[in-house]
Short mmCIF file of C-alpha atoms and ligand atoms in Angstrom, two decimals:
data_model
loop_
_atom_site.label_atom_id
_atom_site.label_comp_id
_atom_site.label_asym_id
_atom_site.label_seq_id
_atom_site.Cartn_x
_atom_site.Cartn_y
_atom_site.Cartn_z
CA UNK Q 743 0.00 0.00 0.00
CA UNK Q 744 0.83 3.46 -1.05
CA UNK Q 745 0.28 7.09 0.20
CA UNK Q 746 -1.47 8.81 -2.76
CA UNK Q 747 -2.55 12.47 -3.12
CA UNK Q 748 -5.90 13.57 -3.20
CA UNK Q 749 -5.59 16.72 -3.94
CA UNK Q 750 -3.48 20.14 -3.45
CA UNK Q 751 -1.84 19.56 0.09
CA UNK Q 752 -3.98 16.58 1.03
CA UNK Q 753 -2.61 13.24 1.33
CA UNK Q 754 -4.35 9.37 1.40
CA UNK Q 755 -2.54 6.76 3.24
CA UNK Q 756 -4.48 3.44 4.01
CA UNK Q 757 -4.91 0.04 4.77
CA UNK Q 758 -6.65 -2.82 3.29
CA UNK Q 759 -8.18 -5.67 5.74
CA UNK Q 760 -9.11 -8.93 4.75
CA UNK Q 761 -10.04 -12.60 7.09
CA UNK Q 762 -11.66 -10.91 9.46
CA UNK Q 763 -15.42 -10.26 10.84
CA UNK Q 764 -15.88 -6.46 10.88
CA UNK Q 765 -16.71 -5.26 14.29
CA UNK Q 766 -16.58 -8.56 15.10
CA UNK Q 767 -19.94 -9.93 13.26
CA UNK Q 768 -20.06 -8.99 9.77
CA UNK Q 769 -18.23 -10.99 7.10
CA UNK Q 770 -16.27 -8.86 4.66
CA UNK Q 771 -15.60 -11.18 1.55
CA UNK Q 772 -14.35 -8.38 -0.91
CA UNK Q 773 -12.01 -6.72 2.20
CA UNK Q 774 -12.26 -3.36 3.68
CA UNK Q 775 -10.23 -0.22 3.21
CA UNK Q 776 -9.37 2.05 6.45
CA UNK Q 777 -8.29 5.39 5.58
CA UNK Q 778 -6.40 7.80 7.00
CA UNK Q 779 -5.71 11.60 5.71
CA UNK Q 780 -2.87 14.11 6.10
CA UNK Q 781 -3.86 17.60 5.57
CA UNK Q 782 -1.04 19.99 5.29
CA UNK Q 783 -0.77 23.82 6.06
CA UNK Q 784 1.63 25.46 7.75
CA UNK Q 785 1.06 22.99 10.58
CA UNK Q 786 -0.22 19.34 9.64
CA UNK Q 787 -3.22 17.46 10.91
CA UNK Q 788 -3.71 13.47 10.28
CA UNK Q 789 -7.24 13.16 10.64
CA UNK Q 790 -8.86 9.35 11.43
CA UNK Q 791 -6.61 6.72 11.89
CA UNK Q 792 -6.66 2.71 11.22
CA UNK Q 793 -7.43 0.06 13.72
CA UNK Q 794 -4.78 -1.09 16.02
CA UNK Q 795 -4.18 -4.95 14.54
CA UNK Q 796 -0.75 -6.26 14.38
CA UNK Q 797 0.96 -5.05 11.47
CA UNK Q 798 -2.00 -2.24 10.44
CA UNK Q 799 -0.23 1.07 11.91
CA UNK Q 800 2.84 -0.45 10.62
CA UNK Q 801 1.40 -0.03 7.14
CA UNK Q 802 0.25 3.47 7.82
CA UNK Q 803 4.01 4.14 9.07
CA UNK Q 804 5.70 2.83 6.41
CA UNK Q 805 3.77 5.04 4.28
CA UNK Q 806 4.83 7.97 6.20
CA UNK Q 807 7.95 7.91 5.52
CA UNK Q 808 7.60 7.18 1.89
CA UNK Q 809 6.34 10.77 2.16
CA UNK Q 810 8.87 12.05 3.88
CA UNK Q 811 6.92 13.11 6.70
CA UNK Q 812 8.97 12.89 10.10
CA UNK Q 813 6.26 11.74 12.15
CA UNK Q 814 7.28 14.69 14.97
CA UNK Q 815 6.06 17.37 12.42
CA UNK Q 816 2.38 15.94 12.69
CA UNK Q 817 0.78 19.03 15.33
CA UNK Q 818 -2.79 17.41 15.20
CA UNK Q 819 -4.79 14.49 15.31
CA UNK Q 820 -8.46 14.77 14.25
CA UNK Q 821 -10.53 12.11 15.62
CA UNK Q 822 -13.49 12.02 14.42
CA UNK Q 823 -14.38 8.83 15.61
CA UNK Q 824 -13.75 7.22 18.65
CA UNK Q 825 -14.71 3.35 17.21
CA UNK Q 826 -11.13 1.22 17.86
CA UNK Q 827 -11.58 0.62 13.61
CA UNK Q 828 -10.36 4.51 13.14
CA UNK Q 829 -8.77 5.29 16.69
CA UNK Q 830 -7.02 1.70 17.42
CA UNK Q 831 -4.10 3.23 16.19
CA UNK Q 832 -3.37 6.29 18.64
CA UNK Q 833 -1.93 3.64 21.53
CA UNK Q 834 1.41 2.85 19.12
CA UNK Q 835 1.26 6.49 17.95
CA UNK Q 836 1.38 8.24 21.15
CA UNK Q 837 4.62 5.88 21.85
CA UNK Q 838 6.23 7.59 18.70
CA UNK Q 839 5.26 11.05 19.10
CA UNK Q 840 4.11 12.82 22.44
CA UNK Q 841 3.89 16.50 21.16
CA UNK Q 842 0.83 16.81 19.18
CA UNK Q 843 -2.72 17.77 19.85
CA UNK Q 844 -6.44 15.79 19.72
CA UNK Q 845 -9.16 17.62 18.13
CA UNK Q 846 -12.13 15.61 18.87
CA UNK Q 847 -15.93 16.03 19.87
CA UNK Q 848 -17.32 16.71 23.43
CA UNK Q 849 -18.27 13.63 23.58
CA UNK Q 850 -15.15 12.05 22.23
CA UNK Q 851 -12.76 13.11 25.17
CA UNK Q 852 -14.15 10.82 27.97
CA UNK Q 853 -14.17 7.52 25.47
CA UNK Q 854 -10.37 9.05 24.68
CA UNK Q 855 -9.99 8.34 28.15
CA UNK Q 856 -12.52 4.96 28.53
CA UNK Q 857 -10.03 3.52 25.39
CA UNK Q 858 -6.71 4.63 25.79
CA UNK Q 859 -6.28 6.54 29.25
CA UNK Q 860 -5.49 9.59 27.33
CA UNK Q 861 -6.46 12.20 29.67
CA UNK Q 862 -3.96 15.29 28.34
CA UNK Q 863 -3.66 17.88 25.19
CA UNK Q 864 -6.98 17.06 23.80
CA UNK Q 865 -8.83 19.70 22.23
CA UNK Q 866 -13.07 19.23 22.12
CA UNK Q 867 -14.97 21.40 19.20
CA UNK Q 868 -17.92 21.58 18.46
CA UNK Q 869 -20.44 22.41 15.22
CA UNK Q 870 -19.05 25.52 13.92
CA UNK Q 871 -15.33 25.53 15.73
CA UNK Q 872 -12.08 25.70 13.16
CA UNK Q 873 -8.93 25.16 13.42
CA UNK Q 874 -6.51 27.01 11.29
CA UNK Q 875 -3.46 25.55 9.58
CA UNK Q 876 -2.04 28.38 8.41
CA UNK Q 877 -1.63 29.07 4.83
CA UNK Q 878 -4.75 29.32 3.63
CA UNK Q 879 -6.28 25.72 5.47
CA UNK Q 880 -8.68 25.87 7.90
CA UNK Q 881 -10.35 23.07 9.25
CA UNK Q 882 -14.54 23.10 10.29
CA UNK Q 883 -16.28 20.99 12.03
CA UNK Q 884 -19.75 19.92 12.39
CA UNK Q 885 -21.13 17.33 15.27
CA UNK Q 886 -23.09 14.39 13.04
CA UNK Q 887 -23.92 12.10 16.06
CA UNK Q 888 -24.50 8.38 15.39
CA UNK Q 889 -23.44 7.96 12.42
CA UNK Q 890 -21.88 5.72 13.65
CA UNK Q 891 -21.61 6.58 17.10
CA UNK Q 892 -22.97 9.36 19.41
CA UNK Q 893 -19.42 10.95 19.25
CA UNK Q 894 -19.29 11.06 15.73
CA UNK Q 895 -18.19 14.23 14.07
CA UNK Q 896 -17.63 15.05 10.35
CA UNK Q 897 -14.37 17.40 9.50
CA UNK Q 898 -13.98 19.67 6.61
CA UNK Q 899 -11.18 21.57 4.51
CA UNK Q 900 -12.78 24.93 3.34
CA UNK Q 901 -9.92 25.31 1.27
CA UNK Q 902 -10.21 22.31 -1.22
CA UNK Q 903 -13.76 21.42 -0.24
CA UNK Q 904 -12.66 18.07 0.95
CA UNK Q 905 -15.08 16.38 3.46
CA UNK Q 906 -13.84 14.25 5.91
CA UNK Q 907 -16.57 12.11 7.18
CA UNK Q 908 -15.77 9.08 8.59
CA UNK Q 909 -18.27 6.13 8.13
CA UNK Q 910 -20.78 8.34 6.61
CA UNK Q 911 -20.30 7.35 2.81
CA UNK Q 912 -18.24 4.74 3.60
CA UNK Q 913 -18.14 1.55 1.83
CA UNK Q 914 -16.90 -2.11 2.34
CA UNK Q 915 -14.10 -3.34 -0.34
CA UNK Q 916 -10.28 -3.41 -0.53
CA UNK Q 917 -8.73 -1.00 -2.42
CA UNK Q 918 -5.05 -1.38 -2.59
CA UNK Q 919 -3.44 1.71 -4.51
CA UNK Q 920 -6.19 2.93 -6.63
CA UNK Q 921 -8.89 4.68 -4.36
CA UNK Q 922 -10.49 7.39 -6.19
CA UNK Q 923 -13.68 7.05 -7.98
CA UNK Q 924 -11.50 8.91 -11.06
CA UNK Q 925 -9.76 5.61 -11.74
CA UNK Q 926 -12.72 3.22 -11.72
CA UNK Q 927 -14.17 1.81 -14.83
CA UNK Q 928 -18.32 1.80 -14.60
CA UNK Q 929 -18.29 -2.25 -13.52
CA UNK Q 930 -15.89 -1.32 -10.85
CA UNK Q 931 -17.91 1.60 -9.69
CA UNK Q 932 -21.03 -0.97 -9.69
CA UNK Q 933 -18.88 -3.77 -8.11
CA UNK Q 934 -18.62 -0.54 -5.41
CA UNK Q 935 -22.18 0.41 -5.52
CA UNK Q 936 -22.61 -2.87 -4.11
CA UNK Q 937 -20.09 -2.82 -1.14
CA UNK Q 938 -21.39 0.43 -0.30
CA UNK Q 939 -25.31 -1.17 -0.06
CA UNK Q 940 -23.53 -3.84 2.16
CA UNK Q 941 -21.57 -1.37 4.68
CA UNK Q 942 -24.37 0.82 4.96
CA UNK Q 943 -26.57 -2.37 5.79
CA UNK Q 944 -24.80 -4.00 7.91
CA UNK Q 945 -22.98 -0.97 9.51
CA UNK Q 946 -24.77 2.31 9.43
CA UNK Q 947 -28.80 0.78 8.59
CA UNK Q 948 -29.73 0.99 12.59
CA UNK Q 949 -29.10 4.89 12.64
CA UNK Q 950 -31.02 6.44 9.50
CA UNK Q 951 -32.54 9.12 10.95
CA UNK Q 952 -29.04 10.42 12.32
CA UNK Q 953 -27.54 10.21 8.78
CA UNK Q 954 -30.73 12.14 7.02
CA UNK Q 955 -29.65 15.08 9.60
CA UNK Q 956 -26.15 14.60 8.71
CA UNK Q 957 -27.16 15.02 5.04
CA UNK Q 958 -28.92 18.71 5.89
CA UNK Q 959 -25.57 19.66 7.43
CA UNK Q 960 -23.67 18.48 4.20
CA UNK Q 961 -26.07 19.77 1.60
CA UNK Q 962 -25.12 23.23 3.12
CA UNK Q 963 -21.36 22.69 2.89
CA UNK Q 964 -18.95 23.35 -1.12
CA UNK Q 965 -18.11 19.87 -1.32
CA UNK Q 966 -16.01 18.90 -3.82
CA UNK Q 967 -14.41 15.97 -2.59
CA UNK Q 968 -15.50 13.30 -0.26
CA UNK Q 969 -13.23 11.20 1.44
CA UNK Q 970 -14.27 9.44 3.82
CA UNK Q 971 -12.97 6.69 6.35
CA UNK Q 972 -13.56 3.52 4.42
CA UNK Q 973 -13.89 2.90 0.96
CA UNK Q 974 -13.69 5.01 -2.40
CA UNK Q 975 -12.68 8.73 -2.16
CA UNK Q 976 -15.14 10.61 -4.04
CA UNK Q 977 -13.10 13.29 -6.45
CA UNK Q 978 -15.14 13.38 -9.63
CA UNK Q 979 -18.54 12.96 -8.70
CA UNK Q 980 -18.98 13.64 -4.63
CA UNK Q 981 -22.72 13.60 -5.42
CA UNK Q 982 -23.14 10.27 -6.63
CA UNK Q 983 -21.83 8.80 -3.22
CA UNK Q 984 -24.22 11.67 -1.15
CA UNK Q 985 -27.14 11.08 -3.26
CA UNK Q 986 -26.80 6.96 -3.00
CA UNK Q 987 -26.39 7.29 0.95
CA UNK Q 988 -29.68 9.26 0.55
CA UNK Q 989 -31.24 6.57 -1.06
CA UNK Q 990 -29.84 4.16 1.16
CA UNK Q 991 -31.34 6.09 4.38
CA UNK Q 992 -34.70 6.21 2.69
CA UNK Q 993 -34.43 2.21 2.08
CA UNK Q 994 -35.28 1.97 5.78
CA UNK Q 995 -39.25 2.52 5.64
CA UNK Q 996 -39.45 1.83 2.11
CA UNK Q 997 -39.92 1.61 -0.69
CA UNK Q 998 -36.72 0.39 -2.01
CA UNK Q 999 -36.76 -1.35 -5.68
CA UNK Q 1000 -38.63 -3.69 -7.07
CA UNK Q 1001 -36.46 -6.86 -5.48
CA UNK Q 1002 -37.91 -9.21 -3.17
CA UNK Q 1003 -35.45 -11.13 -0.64
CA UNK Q 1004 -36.75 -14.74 -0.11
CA UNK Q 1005 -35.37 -15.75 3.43
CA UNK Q 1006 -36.20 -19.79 4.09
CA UNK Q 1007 -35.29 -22.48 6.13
CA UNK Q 1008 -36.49 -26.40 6.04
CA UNK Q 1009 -36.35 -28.79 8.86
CA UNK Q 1010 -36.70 -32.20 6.64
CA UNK Q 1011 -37.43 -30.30 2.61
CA UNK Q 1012 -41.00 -29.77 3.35
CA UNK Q 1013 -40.96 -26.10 3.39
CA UNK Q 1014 -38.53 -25.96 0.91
CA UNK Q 1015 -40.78 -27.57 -1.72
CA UNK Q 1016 -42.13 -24.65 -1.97
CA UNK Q 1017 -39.20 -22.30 -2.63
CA UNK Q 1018 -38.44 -22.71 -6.20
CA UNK Q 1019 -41.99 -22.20 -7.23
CA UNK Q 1020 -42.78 -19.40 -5.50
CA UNK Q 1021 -39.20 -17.69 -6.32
CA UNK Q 1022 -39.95 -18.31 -10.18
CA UNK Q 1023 -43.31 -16.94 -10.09
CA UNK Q 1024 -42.10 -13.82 -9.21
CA UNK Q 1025 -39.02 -13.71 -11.69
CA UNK Q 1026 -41.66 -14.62 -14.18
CA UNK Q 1027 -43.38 -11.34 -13.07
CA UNK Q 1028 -39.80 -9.42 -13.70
CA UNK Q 1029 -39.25 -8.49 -10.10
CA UNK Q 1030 -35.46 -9.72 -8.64
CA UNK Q 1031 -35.30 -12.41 -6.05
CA UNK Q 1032 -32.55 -12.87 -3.77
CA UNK Q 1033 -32.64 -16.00 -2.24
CA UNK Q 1034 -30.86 -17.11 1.19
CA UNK Q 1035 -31.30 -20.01 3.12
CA UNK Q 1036 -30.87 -20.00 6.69
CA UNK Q 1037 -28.52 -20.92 8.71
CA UNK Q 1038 -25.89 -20.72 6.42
CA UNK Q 1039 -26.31 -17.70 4.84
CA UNK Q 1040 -24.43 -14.91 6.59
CA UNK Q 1041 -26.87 -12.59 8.13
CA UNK Q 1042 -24.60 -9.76 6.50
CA UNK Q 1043 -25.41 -11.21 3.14
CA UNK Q 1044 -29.15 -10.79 3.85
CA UNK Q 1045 -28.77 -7.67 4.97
CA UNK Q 1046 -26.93 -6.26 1.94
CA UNK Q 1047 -29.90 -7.98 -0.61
CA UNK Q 1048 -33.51 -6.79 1.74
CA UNK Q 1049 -32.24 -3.43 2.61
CA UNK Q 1050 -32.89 -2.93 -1.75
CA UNK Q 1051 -35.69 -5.34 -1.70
CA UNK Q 1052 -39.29 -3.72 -1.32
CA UNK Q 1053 -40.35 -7.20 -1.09
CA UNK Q 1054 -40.26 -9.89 1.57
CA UNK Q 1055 -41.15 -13.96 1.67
CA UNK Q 1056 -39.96 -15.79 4.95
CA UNK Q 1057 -40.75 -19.51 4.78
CA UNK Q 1058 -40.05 -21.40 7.77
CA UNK Q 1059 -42.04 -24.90 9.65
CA UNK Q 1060 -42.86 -24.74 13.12
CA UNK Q 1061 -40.25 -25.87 15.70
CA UNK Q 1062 -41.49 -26.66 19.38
CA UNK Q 1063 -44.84 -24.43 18.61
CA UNK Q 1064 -42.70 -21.53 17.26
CA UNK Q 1065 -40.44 -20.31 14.27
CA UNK Q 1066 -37.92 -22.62 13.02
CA UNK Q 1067 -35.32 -20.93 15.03
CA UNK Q 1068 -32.83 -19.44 12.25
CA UNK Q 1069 -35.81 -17.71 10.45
CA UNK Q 1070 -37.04 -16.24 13.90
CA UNK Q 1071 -33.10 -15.27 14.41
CA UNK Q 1072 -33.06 -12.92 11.34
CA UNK Q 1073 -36.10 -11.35 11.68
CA UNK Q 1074 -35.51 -10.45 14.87
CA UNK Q 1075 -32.34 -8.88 13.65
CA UNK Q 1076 -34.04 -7.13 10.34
CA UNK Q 1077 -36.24 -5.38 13.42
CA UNK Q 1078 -32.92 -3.64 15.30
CA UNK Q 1079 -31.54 -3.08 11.99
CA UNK Q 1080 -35.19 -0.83 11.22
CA UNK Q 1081 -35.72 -3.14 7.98
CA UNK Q 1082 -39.26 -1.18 7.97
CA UNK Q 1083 -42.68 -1.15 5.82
CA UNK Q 1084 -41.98 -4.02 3.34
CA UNK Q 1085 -44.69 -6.23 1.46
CA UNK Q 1086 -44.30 -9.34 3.17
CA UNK Q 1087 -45.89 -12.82 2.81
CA UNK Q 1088 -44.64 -16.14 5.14
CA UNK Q 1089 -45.29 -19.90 4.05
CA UNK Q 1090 -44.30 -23.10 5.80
CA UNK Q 1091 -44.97 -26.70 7.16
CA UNK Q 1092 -46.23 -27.96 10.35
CA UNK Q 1093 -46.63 -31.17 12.06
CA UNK Q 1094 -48.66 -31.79 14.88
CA UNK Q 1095 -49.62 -28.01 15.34
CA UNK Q 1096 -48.99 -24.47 14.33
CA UNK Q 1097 -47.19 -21.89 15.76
CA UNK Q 1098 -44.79 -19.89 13.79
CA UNK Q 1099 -46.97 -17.45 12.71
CA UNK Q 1100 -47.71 -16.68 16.61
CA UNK Q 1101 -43.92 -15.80 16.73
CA UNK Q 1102 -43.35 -13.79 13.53
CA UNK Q 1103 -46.49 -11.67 14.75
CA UNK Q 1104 -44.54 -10.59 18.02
CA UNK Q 1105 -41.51 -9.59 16.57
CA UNK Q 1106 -42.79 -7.73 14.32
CA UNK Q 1107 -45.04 -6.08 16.37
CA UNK Q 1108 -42.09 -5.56 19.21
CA UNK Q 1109 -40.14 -4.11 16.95
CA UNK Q 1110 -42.73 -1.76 15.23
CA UNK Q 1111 -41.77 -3.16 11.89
CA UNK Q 1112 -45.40 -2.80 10.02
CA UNK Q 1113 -44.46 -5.03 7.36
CA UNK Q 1114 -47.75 -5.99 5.40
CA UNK Q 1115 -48.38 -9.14 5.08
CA UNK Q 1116 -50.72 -11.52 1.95
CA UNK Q 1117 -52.36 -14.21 3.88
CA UNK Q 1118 -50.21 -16.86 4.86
CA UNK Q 1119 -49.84 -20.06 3.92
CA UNK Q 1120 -49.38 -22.87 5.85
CA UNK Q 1121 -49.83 -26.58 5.17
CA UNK Q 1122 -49.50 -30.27 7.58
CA UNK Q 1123 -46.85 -31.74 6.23
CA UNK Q 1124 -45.64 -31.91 2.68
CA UNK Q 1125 -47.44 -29.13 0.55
CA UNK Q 1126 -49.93 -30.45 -1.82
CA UNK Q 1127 -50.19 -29.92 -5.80
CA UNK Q 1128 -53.14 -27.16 -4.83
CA UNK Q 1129 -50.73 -25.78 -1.93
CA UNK Q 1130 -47.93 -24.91 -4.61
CA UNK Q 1131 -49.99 -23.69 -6.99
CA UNK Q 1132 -51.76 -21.15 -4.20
CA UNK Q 1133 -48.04 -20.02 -3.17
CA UNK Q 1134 -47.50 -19.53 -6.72
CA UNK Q 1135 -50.82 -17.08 -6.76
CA UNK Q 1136 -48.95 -15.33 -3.80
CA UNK Q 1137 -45.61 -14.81 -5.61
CA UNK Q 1138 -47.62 -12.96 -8.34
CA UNK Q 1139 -48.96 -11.03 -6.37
CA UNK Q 1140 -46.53 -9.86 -3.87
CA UNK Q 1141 -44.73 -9.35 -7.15
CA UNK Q 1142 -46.94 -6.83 -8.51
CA UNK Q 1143 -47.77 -5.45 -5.19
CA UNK Q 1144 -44.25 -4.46 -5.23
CA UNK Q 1145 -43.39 -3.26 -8.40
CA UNK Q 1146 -46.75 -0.60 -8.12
CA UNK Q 1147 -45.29 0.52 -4.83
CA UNK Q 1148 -42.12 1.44 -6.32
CA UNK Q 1149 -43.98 2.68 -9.48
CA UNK Q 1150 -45.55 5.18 -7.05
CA UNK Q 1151 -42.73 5.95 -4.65
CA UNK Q 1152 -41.22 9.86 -5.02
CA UNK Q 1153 -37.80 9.69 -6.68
CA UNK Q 1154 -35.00 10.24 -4.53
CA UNK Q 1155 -31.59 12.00 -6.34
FE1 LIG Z 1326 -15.59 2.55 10.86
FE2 LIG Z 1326 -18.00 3.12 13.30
O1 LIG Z 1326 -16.29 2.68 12.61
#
């Protein structure tokens, strides 16, 4: 990995991660980027940082010095974010260099302390507050709490119009030496598109409301670059990323497009006789289906495909008068993660009673997920030539249900 310039006196130095569960959950099969910026004035700030694994900072050192910069001329460190991923780093850091400053949130000093028992030379701004660089560089800053973490604050150079945001418009993906949105080919940016649906999913879906307000305080600000802590830095088209985190944020309540995410799991191939009918009506009807079978698919992977999907069928039996455990496992999780207002329709076996549907009610009523639902569809046993032919009639028409909802939905830029 490389330092590479972003622009005019602004500097990208990164590292790529790879074999690991981000924040300890999600499974990142295309990698992850961690980004780190020096912005240089008279005086020089780094702003976020890299996570402290063995052999990470290293990467970000090495790159120092292949820039020449003697690590004692750094006077600042931004933190913007107080999540180990960005700040894991400042433990080896402060080893190497004592005489520098911490510009961070309010609420960013005491975790400074809670993480790394820095107490000292810690500087806390607030919406509004700038630092000056000298020579022309002044640095703003604006609170945007919660996305990810209360804490959370979003820095920005007035002088190139480079925003600094952290996770906001972040996206999962290794990147090795080619980072900028300038260098990707339209596949690439797609192959992007995609990590970004899956990082703001699986990372950022819980807190949409924080990162529509954080959008008000960007759509006030010149930017002309976005660069933020993960992911592509956005130098030729900063609205594309903006606009699609818009989108994104909007995906919670709905509608999203005209996908539906087919979530199923089968004790002994009962329910599941009724998967591949039910998934090709609906493909016959031109709607997308993701399909994911449960356990095994990651819960990160279903994320990533019903956070686009307007769309909904969870087919599960009944287990000891409930869900079939794995099913009842994801939706629960689809309710913290505000998966909100989709068309919905559940199918499934049963043996010597019912009960799943019982169980699917009260989550989704706990977590206020008003999902509406076709009639369900239950049958004793194997599913009968009339029973796949009625799921069949469901397909269609949660198929069509869904594709008028997104007919009628406002477009969102
Ligand atoms: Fe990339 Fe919330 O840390």
């Amino acid at each position: 990995m490389h330092a590479t310039q972003v622009t005019d006196g602004i500097f990208r130095l990164s590292a790529d991660a790879s074999d690991l569960l981000f924040e300890a959950i999600w499974p990142i099969p295309n990698g992850v980027s961690m980004n780190s910026y020096i912005v240089k004035g008279e005086k020089i700030a780094i702003i976020d940082g890299v996570c402290g694994w063995d052999g990470v900072p290293e990467t970000l050192y090495a790159q120092f010095d292949e820039m020449k910069l003697d690590i004692n001329d750094i006077d600042y460190v931004v933190v913007n974010h107080l999540e180990p991923d960005h700040s894991g780093w400042l433990e080896t850091f402060k080893t190497m260099r004592s005489e520098f400053q911490i510009i961070t949130s309010e609420k960013g000093k005491p975790l400074l302390e809670a993480f790394y028992g820095i107490t000292e030379n810690i500087r806390t701004v607030k919406t509004g507050d700038t630092v000056d660089l000298g020579g022309g560089r002044v640095l703003a800053f604006a609170d945007i709490p919660n996305v990810h973490w209360p804490e959370t604050m979003a820095t920005f150079d007035t002088k190139s119009g480079t925003l600094f945001p952290c996770d906001a418009f972040g996206s999962f993906g290794a990147l090795g030496d080619a980072p900028y949105d300038d260098q990707m080919s339209d596949e690439q940016l797609a192959f992007f598109e995609n990590e970004a649906v899956r990082y703001y999913s699986n990372i950022v879906a819980a807190f949409c409301l924080p990162v529509q307000k954080a959008l008000k305080i960007v759509d006030t600000l010149p930017v002309k670059i976005v660069a933020p802590g993960h992911g592509l830095v956005w130098r030729k088209n900063p609205k594309k990323i903006i606009d699609d985190y818009r989108r994104y944020a909007s995906y919670s309540k709905g509608p999203c497009k005209d996908e539906v995410t087919v979530i199923w799991g089968s004790m002994y191939g009962n329910t599941e006789l009724g998967v591949a009918p039910i998934v090709e009506a609906m493909e016959a009807e031109g709607v997308k289906v993701h399909v994911h079978n449960v356990p095994e698919a990651p819960l990160g992977d279903i994320l990533a495909s019903i956070w686009t999907s307007t769309g909904v069928v969870l087919a599960m039996p009944t287990y000891e008068y409930k869900m079939f455990p794995p099913v009842a496992a994801v939706l629960d999780e689809l309710g913290k993660k505000k998966v909100l207002n989709r068309k919905a329709f559940r199918f499934g076996s049963y043996g010597w009673s019912g009960g799943a549907q019982k169980e699917l009610e009260e989550i989704v009523t706990r977590h206020k997920m008003s999902w509406d639902f076709l009639e369900p569809v239950e049958f004793k046993g194997r599913p009968s030539a009339s029973d796949l032919e009625v799921l069949k009639d469901r397909g269609r028409a949660l198929a069509r249900e869904v594709k008028a909802m997104v007919a009628a939905a406002p477009v969102i830029e």
